[in-house]
CSV table of C-alpha atoms in Angstrom, one decimal:
chain,number,residue,atom,x,y,z
A,1,UNK,CA,140.6,110.7,103.3
A,2,UNK,CA,138.5,108.9,105.6
A,3,UNK,CA,138.2,105.1,106.4
A,4,UNK,CA,135.0,103.2,105.8
A,5,UNK,CA,133.5,101.9,108.9
A,6,UNK,CA,132.2,98.6,107.3
A,7,UNK,CA,135.3,97.5,104.9
A,8,UNK,CA,138.0,99.6,106.4
A,9,UNK,CA,139.0,101.2,102.9
A,10,UNK,CA,140.8,104.6,103.3
A,11,UNK,CA,139.2,106.2,100.4
A,12,UNK,CA,139.5,109.9,99.1
A,13,UNK,CA,135.9,109.9,98.1
A,14,UNK,CA,134.3,108.4,101.2
A,15,UNK,CA,131.1,110.1,102.5
A,16,UNK,CA,129.3,110.6,105.8
A,17,UNK,CA,125.8,109.6,106.8
A,18,UNK,CA,124.3,111.6,109.5
A,19,UNK,CA,121.4,109.7,111.2
A,20,UNK,CA,120.0,109.5,114.6
A,21,UNK,CA,122.7,111.7,116.2
A,22,UNK,CA,125.6,109.7,114.9
A,23,UNK,CA,127.9,110.2,111.9
A,24,UNK,CA,128.8,107.1,109.9
A,25,UNK,CA,131.7,107.0,107.2
A,26,UNK,CA,131.2,104.9,104.1
A,27,UNK,CA,133.2,104.3,100.7
A,28,UNK,CA,130.4,103.1,99.0
A,29,UNK,CA,126.5,102.7,99.0
A,30,UNK,CA,127.0,98.9,99.4
A,31,UNK,CA,128.8,99.3,102.6
A,32,UNK,CA,126.0,102.1,103.9
A,33,UNK,CA,123.4,99.7,103.2
A,34,UNK,CA,124.9,96.7,104.9
A,35,UNK,CA,125.5,98.8,108.0
A,36,UNK,CA,122.3,100.8,108.1
A,37,UNK,CA,119.4,99.1,106.2
A,38,UNK,CA,117.0,97.3,108.2
A,39,UNK,CA,116.5,93.4,107.6
A,40,UNK,CA,113.3,92.0,106.8
A,41,UNK,CA,112.1,90.0,109.7
A,42,UNK,CA,110.7,87.2,107.6
A,43,UNK,CA,112.9,86.4,104.7
A,44,UNK,CA,116.2,88.3,105.9
A,45,UNK,CA,116.9,90.5,103.0
A,46,UNK,CA,118.2,94.1,103.5
A,47,UNK,CA,115.4,96.6,103.0
A,48,UNK,CA,116.5,99.0,100.4
A,49,UNK,CA,113.5,101.1,99.3
A,50,UNK,CA,110.1,101.7,100.8
A,51,UNK,CA,109.7,98.5,103.0
A,52,UNK,CA,106.7,98.1,105.4
A,53,UNK,CA,106.4,98.6,109.0
A,54,UNK,CA,103.8,96.6,111.1
A,55,UNK,CA,103.9,97.9,114.7
A,56,UNK,CA,107.8,97.8,115.4
A,57,UNK,CA,108.5,95.0,112.9
A,58,UNK,CA,110.2,95.7,109.6
A,59,UNK,CA,109.5,93.7,106.3
A,60,UNK,CA,110.7,94.1,102.8
A,61,UNK,CA,107.0,93.9,101.3
A,62,UNK,CA,103.6,93.3,102.1
A,63,UNK,CA,103.6,89.6,101.4
A,64,UNK,CA,106.1,89.2,104.0
A,65,UNK,CA,104.5,91.2,106.5
A,66,UNK,CA,101.0,89.1,105.9
A,67,UNK,CA,102.9,85.9,106.3
A,68,UNK,CA,103.9,87.2,109.8
A,69,UNK,CA,100.2,88.1,110.7
A,70,UNK,CA,100.2,91.8,109.7
A,71,UNK,CA,96.8,91.1,107.6
A,72,UNK,CA,95.9,94.6,106.8
A,73,UNK,CA,99.0,95.6,104.9
A,74,UNK,CA,98.7,95.6,101.1
A,75,UNK,CA,100.8,96.3,98.2
A,76,UNK,CA,98.6,98.6,96.3
A,77,UNK,CA,95.9,100.9,97.9
A,78,UNK,CA,92.4,100.6,96.3
A,79,UNK,CA,93.0,97.2,94.7
A,80,UNK,CA,91.6,93.9,96.7
A,81,UNK,CA,94.4,91.6,97.4
A,82,UNK,CA,93.1,88.5,95.2
A,83,UNK,CA,92.3,90.9,92.3
A,84,UNK,CA,95.8,92.3,92.5
A,85,UNK,CA,97.5,89.2,92.7
A,86,UNK,CA,95.8,87.9,89.4
A,87,UNK,CA,96.5,91.0,87.2
A,88,UNK,CA,99.5,91.0,84.8
A,89,UNK,CA,100.9,94.0,82.9
A,90,UNK,CA,102.4,93.5,79.4
A,91,UNK,CA,104.7,96.0,77.7
C-alpha cells in the first residue's frame, strides 16, 4: 500500500504518476488533479482537459485567454469569433 501525497490516505489501489522527473502517489484522480492540474490565470478553475496556453500563461478556455489580452486565441478554427458565438446546436 502507498500513501496519497494529497489526502494522506493509505490505499491498496493507489497509483503513481511520473512527470517531469518526479514520481507522485495518489489514491484518486481527484487528488491527482488537485496536485498536478494547472490553474486558469483568469477564473481560477483547475484545467482538466485541453486548456489553452498564451505565452507562458495557462487558461481554461479561449474566452478567459481573450479577457486577459490573448486576442488571437479562438475556440474553433475556421469559424469567426462573432459567428461562432451566435450559433446554437439542437439535438
